[in-house]
C-alpha positions as a Python dict, from the first residue, in 0.01 Angstrom:
ca = {
    (1, 'X'): (0, 0, 0),
    (2, 'X'): (-44, -299, -114),
    (3, 'X'): (79, -667, 49),
    (4, 'X'): (293, -769, -242),
    (5, 'X'): (545, -441, -244),
    (6, 'X'): (576, -498, 146),
    (7, 'X'): (727, -858, 45),
    (8, 'X'): (915, -721, -195),
    (9, 'X'): (1038, -441, 31),
    (10, 'X'): (1073, -694, 351),
    (11, 'X'): (1344, -876, -12),
    (12, 'X'): (1572, -627, -113),
    (13, 'X'): (1640, -575, 255),
    (14, 'X'): (1756, -926, 311),
    (15, 'X'): (1944, -964, 93),
    (16, 'X'): (2123, -636, 134),
    (17, 'X'): (2156, -768, 493),
    (18, 'X'): (2354, -1041, 395),
    (19, 'X'): (2508, -911, 98),
    (20, 'X'): (2675, -611, 414),
    (21, 'X'): (2588, -764, 668),
    (22, 'X'): (2557, -564, 990),
    (23, 'X'): (2650, -363, 1390),
    (24, 'X'): (2470, -393, 1638),
    (25, 'X'): (2343, -172, 1774),
    (26, 'X'): (2553, -5, 2154),
    (27, 'X'): (2580, 283, 2304),
    (28, 'X'): (2885, 575, 2323),
    (29, 'X'): (3196, 439, 2593),
    (30, 'X'): (3288, 590, 2852),
    (31, 'X'): (3619, 786, 2858),
    (32, 'X'): (3888, 602, 2808),
    (33, 'X'): (3927, 200, 2630),
    (34, 'X'): (4125, -96, 2691),
    (35, 'X'): (4488, -30, 2497),
    (36, 'X'): (4745, -249, 2715),
    (37, 'X'): (4752, -540, 2980),
    (38, 'X'): (4974, -529, 3260),
    (39, 'X'): (4953, -820, 3451),
    (40, 'X'): (4605, -793, 3572),
    (41, 'X'): (4521, -438, 3583),
    (42, 'X'): (4480, -277, 3172),
    (43, 'X'): (4573, 25, 3116),
    (44, 'X'): (4451, 302, 2926),
    (45, 'X'): (4698, 539, 2693),
    (46, 'X'): (4643, 873, 2624),
    (47, 'X'): (4519, 956, 2269),
    (48, 'X'): (4859, 1107, 2127),
    (49, 'X'): (4955, 785, 2055),
    (50, 'X'): (4729, 616, 1786),
    (51, 'X'): (4886, 685, 1507),
    (52, 'X'): (4674, 662, 1201),
    (53, 'X'): (4779, 521, 787),
    (54, 'X'): (5052, 712, 715),
    (55, 'X'): (5206, 755, 1105),
    (56, 'X'): (5085, 1046, 1237),
    (57, 'X'): (4978, 1070, 1566),
    (58, 'X'): (4603, 1117, 1580),
    (59, 'X'): (4448, 1423, 1789),
    (60, 'X'): (4172, 1471, 1994),
    (61, 'X'): (3934, 1751, 2244),
    (62, 'X'): (4167, 1688, 2473),
    (63, 'X'): (4528, 1692, 2345),
    (64, 'X'): (4472, 2009, 2252),
    (65, 'X'): (4330, 2142, 2618),
    (66, 'X'): (4706, 1939, 2770),
    (67, 'X'): (4882, 2151, 2479),
    (68, 'X'): (4722, 2509, 2556),
    (69, 'X'): (4749, 2499, 2914),
    (70, 'X'): (5122, 2270, 2909),
    (71, 'X'): (4959, 1987, 3069),
    (72, 'X'): (5156, 1632, 3110),
    (73, 'X'): (4896, 1372, 3018),
    (74, 'X'): (4836, 1061, 3251),
    (75, 'X'): (4798, 704, 3231),
    (76, 'X'): (4474, 625, 3359),
    (77, 'X'): (4377, 301, 3535),
    (78, 'X'): (4121, 63, 3471),
    (79, 'X'): (3764, 86, 3672),
    (80, 'X'): (3548, -127, 3494),
    (81, 'X'): (3542, -381, 3565),
    (82, 'X'): (3250, -637, 3765),
    (83, 'X'): (3230, -273, 4036),
    (84, 'X'): (3043, -12, 3834),
    (85, 'X'): (3248, 290, 3683),
    (86, 'X'): (2976, 609, 3711),
    (87, 'X'): (3076, 942, 3485),
    (88, 'X'): (2848, 1208, 3462),
    (89, 'X'): (2849, 1544, 3240),
    (90, 'X'): (2636, 1873, 3162),
    (91, 'X'): (2589, 1932, 2816),
    (92, 'X'): (2391, 2191, 2559),
    (93, 'X'): (2230, 1974, 2267),
    (94, 'X'): (2021, 2172, 1926),
    (95, 'X'): (1795, 2072, 1752),
    (96, 'X'): (1515, 2219, 1515),
    (97, 'X'): (1244, 2119, 1697),
    (98, 'X'): (1432, 2080, 2029),
    (99, 'X'): (1618, 2427, 1953),
    (100, 'X'): (1892, 2484, 2230),
    (101, 'X'): (1868, 2223, 2534),
    (102, 'X'): (2064, 2243, 2829),
    (103, 'X'): (2116, 1800, 2882),
    (104, 'X'): (2313, 1620, 3260),
    (105, 'X'): (2350, 1311, 3081),
    (106, 'X'): (2555, 1030, 3309),
    (107, 'X'): (2592, 720, 3250),
    (108, 'X'): (2706, 413, 3423),
    (109, 'X'): (3007, 99, 3314),
    (110, 'X'): (3053, -211, 3366),
    (111, 'X'): (3088, -620, 3330),
    (112, 'X'): (2898, -874, 3440),
    (113, 'X'): (3249, -1129, 3492),
    (114, 'X'): (3594, -1086, 3411),
    (115, 'X'): (3579, -1213, 3048),
    (116, 'X'): (3224, -1099, 3021),
    (117, 'X'): (3215, -689, 2721),
    (118, 'X'): (3171, -420, 2894),
    (119, 'X'): (2762, -308, 3004),
    (120, 'X'): (2670, -3, 2965),
    (121, 'X'): (2326, 274, 3127),
    (122, 'X'): (2349, 514, 2952),
    (123, 'X'): (2114, 848, 3145),
    (124, 'X'): (2035, 1160, 3056),
    (125, 'X'): (1730, 1515, 3108),
    (126, 'X'): (1695, 1769, 2882),
    (127, 'X'): (1496, 2092, 2902),
    (128, 'X'): (1427, 2225, 2553),
    (129, 'X'): (1484, 2583, 2472),
    (130, 'X'): (1070, 2482, 2311),
    (131, 'X'): (911, 2421, 2686),
    (132, 'X'): (1030, 2019, 2672),
    (133, 'X'): (1140, 1781, 2895),
    (134, 'X'): (1255, 1427, 2848),
    (135, 'X'): (1421, 1144, 3022),
    (136, 'X'): (1546, 931, 2846),
    (137, 'X'): (1760, 584, 3009),
    (138, 'X'): (1956, 366, 2790),
    (139, 'X'): (2096, -48, 2878),
    (140, 'X'): (2287, -270, 2690),
    (141, 'X'): (2436, -562, 2994),
    (142, 'X'): (2552, -816, 2872),
    (143, 'X'): (2576, -1230, 3130),
    (144, 'X'): (2864, -1331, 3204),
    (145, 'X'): (2942, -1552, 2946),
    (146, 'X'): (2850, -1287, 2649),
    (147, 'X'): (2521, -1532, 2533),
    (148, 'X'): (2279, -1334, 2583),
    (149, 'X'): (2249, -932, 2544),
    (150, 'X'): (1953, -719, 2705),
    (151, 'X'): (1898, -439, 2541),
    (152, 'X'): (1640, -153, 2678),
    (153, 'X'): (1508, 120, 2541),
    (154, 'X'): (1332, 358, 2809),
    (155, 'X'): (1177, 770, 2782),
    (156, 'X'): (949, 985, 2995),
    (157, 'X'): (864, 1330, 2744),
    (158, 'X'): (670, 1586, 2795),
    (159, 'X'): (680, 1716, 2416),
    (160, 'X'): (448, 2042, 2308),
    (161, 'X'): (565, 1949, 1877),
    (162, 'X'): (371, 2000, 1553),
    (163, 'X'): (239, 1745, 1327),
    (164, 'X'): (195, 1821, 965),
    (165, 'X'): (13, 1602, 812),
    (166, 'X'): (3, 1262, 647),
    (167, 'X'): (190, 1182, 411),
    (168, 'X'): (562, 1318, 188),
    (169, 'X'): (340, 1504, 19),
    (170, 'X'): (167, 1729, 260),
    (171, 'X'): (190, 2022, 266),
    (172, 'X'): (476, 2244, 608),
    (173, 'X'): (252, 2514, 594),
    (174, 'X'): (-40, 2315, 681),
    (175, 'X'): (147, 2248, 1062),
    (176, 'X'): (-91, 2177, 1339),
    (177, 'X'): (63, 2217, 1661),
    (178, 'X'): (31, 1965, 1949),
    (179, 'X'): (104, 1868, 2318),
    (180, 'X'): (144, 1549, 2510),
    (181, 'X'): (369, 1264, 2771),
    (182, 'X'): (478, 1057, 2645),
    (183, 'X'): (617, 697, 2831),
    (184, 'X'): (761, 371, 2653),
    (185, 'X'): (956, 99, 2780),
    (186, 'X'): (1093, -150, 2545),
    (187, 'X'): (1285, -411, 2621),
    (188, 'X'): (1491, -701, 2448),
    (189, 'X'): (1721, -978, 2488),
    (190, 'X'): (1949, -1222, 2182),
    (191, 'X'): (2115, -1504, 2206),
    (192, 'X'): (2419, -1543, 2030),
    (193, 'X'): (2394, -1792, 1793),
    (194, 'X'): (2700, -1706, 1521),
    (195, 'X'): (2996, -1608, 1463),
    (196, 'X'): (2800, -1172, 1462),
    (197, 'X'): (2491, -1397, 1429),
    (198, 'X'): (2160, -1270, 1731),
    (199, 'X'): (1852, -1374, 1831),
    (200, 'X'): (1526, -1249, 2030),
    (201, 'X'): (1166, -1169, 2139),
    (202, 'X'): (1084, -867, 2291),
    (203, 'X'): (846, -653, 2462),
    (204, 'X'): (701, -280, 2370),
    (205, 'X'): (533, 10, 2523),
    (206, 'X'): (418, 282, 2410),
    (207, 'X'): (173, 542, 2615),
    (208, 'X'): (79, 841, 2499),
    (209, 'X'): (-180, 1025, 2631),
    (210, 'X'): (-289, 1420, 2773),
    (211, 'X'): (-307, 1447, 2353),
    (212, 'X'): (-422, 1784, 2225),
    (213, 'X'): (-390, 1997, 1945),
    (214, 'X'): (-428, 2352, 1788),
    (215, 'X'): (-560, 2234, 1478),
    (216, 'X'): (-454, 2324, 1190),
    (217, 'X'): (-287, 2756, 1116),
    (218, 'X'): (-388, 2825, 819),
    (219, 'X'): (-734, 2682, 884),
    (220, 'X'): (-766, 2401, 699),
    (221, 'X'): (-820, 2059, 881),
    (222, 'X'): (-575, 1891, 978),
    (223, 'X'): (-552, 1482, 856),
    (224, 'X'): (-554, 1485, 1242),
    (225, 'X'): (-851, 1495, 1301),
    (226, 'X'): (-922, 1298, 979),
    (227, 'X'): (-749, 1032, 1094),
    (228, 'X'): (-942, 1016, 1482),
    (229, 'X'): (-794, 1290, 1786),
    (230, 'X'): (-700, 1055, 2063),
    (231, 'X'): (-615, 1149, 2407),
    (232, 'X'): (-447, 966, 2500),
    (233, 'X'): (-275, 565, 2293),
    (234, 'X'): (-124, 274, 2405),
    (235, 'X'): (70, 61, 2224),
    (236, 'X'): (191, -305, 2368),
    (237, 'X'): (315, -588, 2159),
    (238, 'X'): (603, -860, 2226),
    (239, 'X'): (843, -898, 1923),
    (240, 'X'): (1079, -1118, 1717),
    (241, 'X'): (1457, -991, 1615),
    (242, 'X'): (1699, -1034, 1453),
    (243, 'X'): (2147, -904, 1397),
    (244, 'X'): (2305, -875, 1179),
    (245, 'X'): (2664, -737, 1277),
    (246, 'X'): (3062, -674, 1170),
    (247, 'X'): (3101, -335, 1187),
    (248, 'X'): (3546, -276, 1331),
    (249, 'X'): (3336, -3, 1572),
    (250, 'X'): (2998, 61, 1674),
    (251, 'X'): (2985, 432, 1733),
    (252, 'X'): (3190, 490, 1435),
    (253, 'X'): (3276, 268, 1157),
    (254, 'X'): (3525, 224, 857),
    (255, 'X'): (3392, -77, 758),
    (256, 'X'): (3200, -337, 783),
    (257, 'X'): (2822, -350, 821),
    (258, 'X'): (2435, -389, 961),
    (259, 'X'): (2134, -547, 973),
    (260, 'X'): (1842, -518, 1215),
    (261, 'X'): (1489, -637, 1162),
    (262, 'X'): (1248, -657, 1358),
    (263, 'X'): (916, -723, 1317),
    (264, 'X'): (631, -588, 1617),
    (265, 'X'): (290, -744, 1724),
    (266, 'X'): (59, -490, 1899),
    (267, 'X'): (-244, -729, 2061),
    (268, 'X'): (-541, -596, 2263),
    (269, 'X'): (-549, -790, 2551),
    (270, 'X'): (-206, -643, 2668),
    (271, 'X'): (-314, -295, 2617),
    (272, 'X'): (-338, -134, 2301),
    (273, 'X'): (-606, 86, 2170),
    (274, 'X'): (-567, -106, 1881),
    (275, 'X'): (-380, -468, 1742),
    (276, 'X'): (-157, -354, 1413),
    (277, 'X'): (161, -453, 1306),
    (278, 'X'): (481, -331, 1166),
    (279, 'X'): (825, -402, 1048),
    (280, 'X'): (1127, -187, 1029),
    (281, 'X'): (1439, -292, 881),
    (282, 'X'): (1802, -124, 988),
    (283, 'X'): (2011, -189, 748),
    (284, 'X'): (2391, 38, 672),
    (285, 'X'): (2722, -96, 517),
    (286, 'X'): (3102, 125, 531),
    (287, 'X'): (3365, 160, 272),
    (288, 'X'): (3733, 232, 337),
    (289, 'X'): (3727, 516, 10),
    (290, 'X'): (3971, 504, -109),
    (291, 'X'): (4087, 181, 6),
    (292, 'X'): (4385, 313, 264),
    (293, 'X'): (4294, 618, 320),
    (294, 'X'): (4154, 731, 658),
    (295, 'X'): (3764, 842, 457),
    (296, 'X'): (3446, 621, 443),
    (297, 'X'): (3104, 603, 221),
    (298, 'X'): (2826, 522, 418),
    (299, 'X'): (2555, 368, 336),
    (300, 'X'): (2249, 343, 507),
    (301, 'X'): (1915, 184, 421),
    (302, 'X'): (1603, 159, 669),
    (303, 'X'): (1270, 81, 623),
    (304, 'X'): (1005, 77, 886),
    (305, 'X'): (599, -63, 720),
    (306, 'X'): (317, -50, 832),
    (307, 'X'): (219, -440, 795),
    (308, 'X'): (-246, -462, 909),
    (309, 'X'): (-340, -244, 1115),
    (310, 'X'): (-459, 120, 1247),
    (311, 'X'): (-150, 269, 1440),
    (312, 'X'): (-307, 598, 1644),
    (313, 'X'): (-154, 895, 1479),
    (314, 'X'): (78, 957, 1717),
    (315, 'X'): (320, 539, 1686),
    (316, 'X'): (340, 671, 1299),
    (317, 'X'): (629, 626, 1144),
    (318, 'X'): (789, 983, 1107),
    (319, 'X'): (1072, 1179, 1066),
    (320, 'X'): (1325, 1121, 1336),
    (321, 'X'): (1178, 899, 1555),
    (322, 'X'): (1380, 570, 1418),
    (323, 'X'): (1512, 441, 1794),
    (324, 'X'): (1827, 737, 1759),
    (325, 'X'): (1707, 1019, 1579),
    (326, 'X'): (1854, 1024, 1286),
    (327, 'X'): (1611, 1021, 1030),
    (328, 'X'): (1590, 1342, 759),
    (329, 'X'): (1828, 1630, 843),
    (330, 'X'): (1713, 1921, 686),
    (331, 'X'): (1391, 1853, 779),
    (332, 'X'): (1231, 1857, 1190),
    (333, 'X'): (1128, 1640, 1430),
    (334, 'X'): (781, 1483, 1248),
    (335, 'X'): (748, 1664, 951),
    (336, 'X'): (661, 1354, 770),
    (337, 'X'): (437, 1065, 881),
    (338, 'X'): (293, 819, 724),
    (339, 'X'): (155, 394, 766),
    (340, 'X'): (524, 402, 573),
    (341, 'X'): (876, 493, 545),
    (342, 'X'): (1049, 435, 313),
    (343, 'X'): (1385, 575, 364),
    (344, 'X'): (1800, 565, 248),
    (345, 'X'): (2121, 838, 320),
    (346, 'X'): (2431, 832, 199),
    (347, 'X'): (2713, 964, 339),
    (348, 'X'): (3104, 1100, 286),
    (349, 'X'): (3330, 1103, 565),
    (350, 'X'): (3676, 1253, 583),
    (351, 'X'): (3913, 1420, 740),
    (352, 'X'): (4002, 1698, 704),
    (353, 'X'): (4353, 1743, 933),
    (354, 'X'): (4568, 1474, 905),
    (355, 'X'): (4620, 1436, 1276),
    (356, 'X'): (4260, 1348, 1279),
    (357, 'X'): (4132, 1642, 1525),
    (358, 'X'): (3821, 1832, 1237),
    (359, 'X'): (3696, 1579, 982),
    (360, 'X'): (3405, 1653, 769),
    (361, 'X'): (3133, 1486, 542),
    (362, 'X'): (2864, 1492, 296),
    (363, 'X'): (2535, 1384, 252),
    (364, 'X'): (2272, 1309, 144),
    (365, 'X'): (1896, 1169, 117),
    (366, 'X'): (1553, 1059, 31),
    (367, 'X'): (1241, 953, 242),
    (368, 'X'): (843, 935, 87),
    (369, 'X'): (548, 836, 318),
    (370, 'X'): (256, 684, 252),
    (371, 'X'): (-46, 856, 388),
    (372, 'X'): (-318, 635, 606),
    (373, 'X'): (-265, 238, 591),
    (374, 'X'): (-369, 113, 264),
    (375, 'X'): (-189, 391, 105),
    (376, 'X'): (19, 462, -164),
    (377, 'X'): (376, 653, -163),
    (378, 'X'): (413, 1003, -186),
    (379, 'X'): (678, 1180, -351),
    (380, 'X'): (1070, 1170, -273),
    (381, 'X'): (1147, 1441, -40),
    (382, 'X'): (1490, 1447, -68),
    (383, 'X'): (1766, 1593, 192),
    (384, 'X'): (2107, 1714, 172),
    (385, 'X'): (2476, 1936, 378),
    (386, 'X'): (2745, 1942, 442),
    (387, 'X'): (2915, 1868, 762),
    (388, 'X'): (3225, 1971, 1057),
    (389, 'X'): (3394, 1676, 1290),
    (390, 'X'): (3580, 1742, 1608),
    (391, 'X'): (3709, 1462, 1684),
    (392, 'X'): (3593, 1382, 2109),
    (393, 'X'): (3848, 1075, 2163),
    (394, 'X'): (4083, 909, 1932),
    (395, 'X'): (4036, 552, 2101),
    (396, 'X'): (3670, 547, 2003),
    (397, 'X'): (3644, 735, 1748),
    (398, 'X'): (3400, 974, 1944),
    (399, 'X'): (3248, 1239, 1694),
    (400, 'X'): (3170, 1658, 1805),
    (401, 'X'): (2898, 1589, 1491),
    (402, 'X'): (2794, 1908, 1375),
    (403, 'X'): (2575, 1879, 1062),
    (404, 'X'): (2382, 2225, 834),
    (405, 'X'): (2056, 2040, 664),
    (406, 'X'): (1873, 2202, 366),
    (407, 'X'): (1504, 2006, 237),
    (408, 'X'): (1216, 2111, 61),
    (409, 'X'): (1025, 2438, 89),
    (410, 'X'): (1298, 2604, 220),
    (411, 'X'): (1363, 2383, 535),
    (412, 'X'): (1718, 2392, 663),
    (413, 'X'): (1843, 2381, 1015),
    (414, 'X'): (2127, 2302, 1258),
    (415, 'X'): (2270, 1955, 1412),
    (416, 'X'): (2437, 1879, 1702),
    (417, 'X'): (2534, 1546, 1826),
    (418, 'X'): (2785, 1372, 1991),
    (419, 'X'): (2886, 998, 1784),
    (420, 'X'): (2783, 1006, 1406),
    (421, 'X'): (2467, 982, 1312),
    (422, 'X'): (2432, 640, 1184),
}
């Protein structure tokens, strides 16, 4: 892709950002959120006390269970203070790349000072039906005066996963089963500048090792072979980060927007296999539609561009390899890969029951990838489908998301997660 095109994409992202404002990436909050102060104690009220715009009391899964079991809800004292609060929970998930997965998740919440924002550490471990093992840890730590935000993302994966070649014009029949181990260390420090605006620096490290593949199952030469195989690859460098956040709720926004810009520069003197530079622009906008209702039109634009150099194959932009594995519902993770990724999605979120327990969505997305660095964007690949939302917590507005996505070449599948996709 020519530098001119990349510059235009960058400028487009910046203008879209200034028009839409933005959200900062925050982990899912814990079980409860403070809603009332009594002296020095924060009291948590049951979700059933919350009403929507029309005065209808809102319910979640816990409210339904309490009604079925005839349990009287109690108020819960605030445990989120300078003393950490812990929570551990097992869960079951499903994606096309993992199939069914057993997940053990835990989190810790605390404040670095009485008036600071809530800091969180979230960890999980998953074993999947496809013999994958994942262990990610995400941290979001606020300084005592909230002037600094320390964001970390650390992961270990033992991850058999197929690749299908380079570019969005690749054929699903060109499946090349791969296997590898992966370690990631990302750390970013953001400084509050003004209002919802933050600037920061980061260090980023990716290590893939024990990389192997079987070759294309249809007998053709794989793009992985043509691009350049490597049993191990390292990417190590610094990042420049800008963030603008105006969402009313980071978990399930009903208005506002989010913009994140990250420039990454990898250096051989830091251990990188090769030197290369990339740019990620993430822009989101949330519109109350129709105005005055509880329904939301959510819009998302995501650009992931290699500006120069030649990243190793597994470090190239790829479907669902964004931070939250959210792009490309309707396709398996890693279905499309290339030096440049341009992505757009729209989703309409609406209530099915007036009490908010059940909701629905319909989403439509489109993605385009180039192949190797220096090549042009290829065919636009659409994805679409319906989804169901079950309210897990009315205070945080956290939903259980169940989506069924459709793509081209017969691609389709079920996607289950906690929280909104974006």
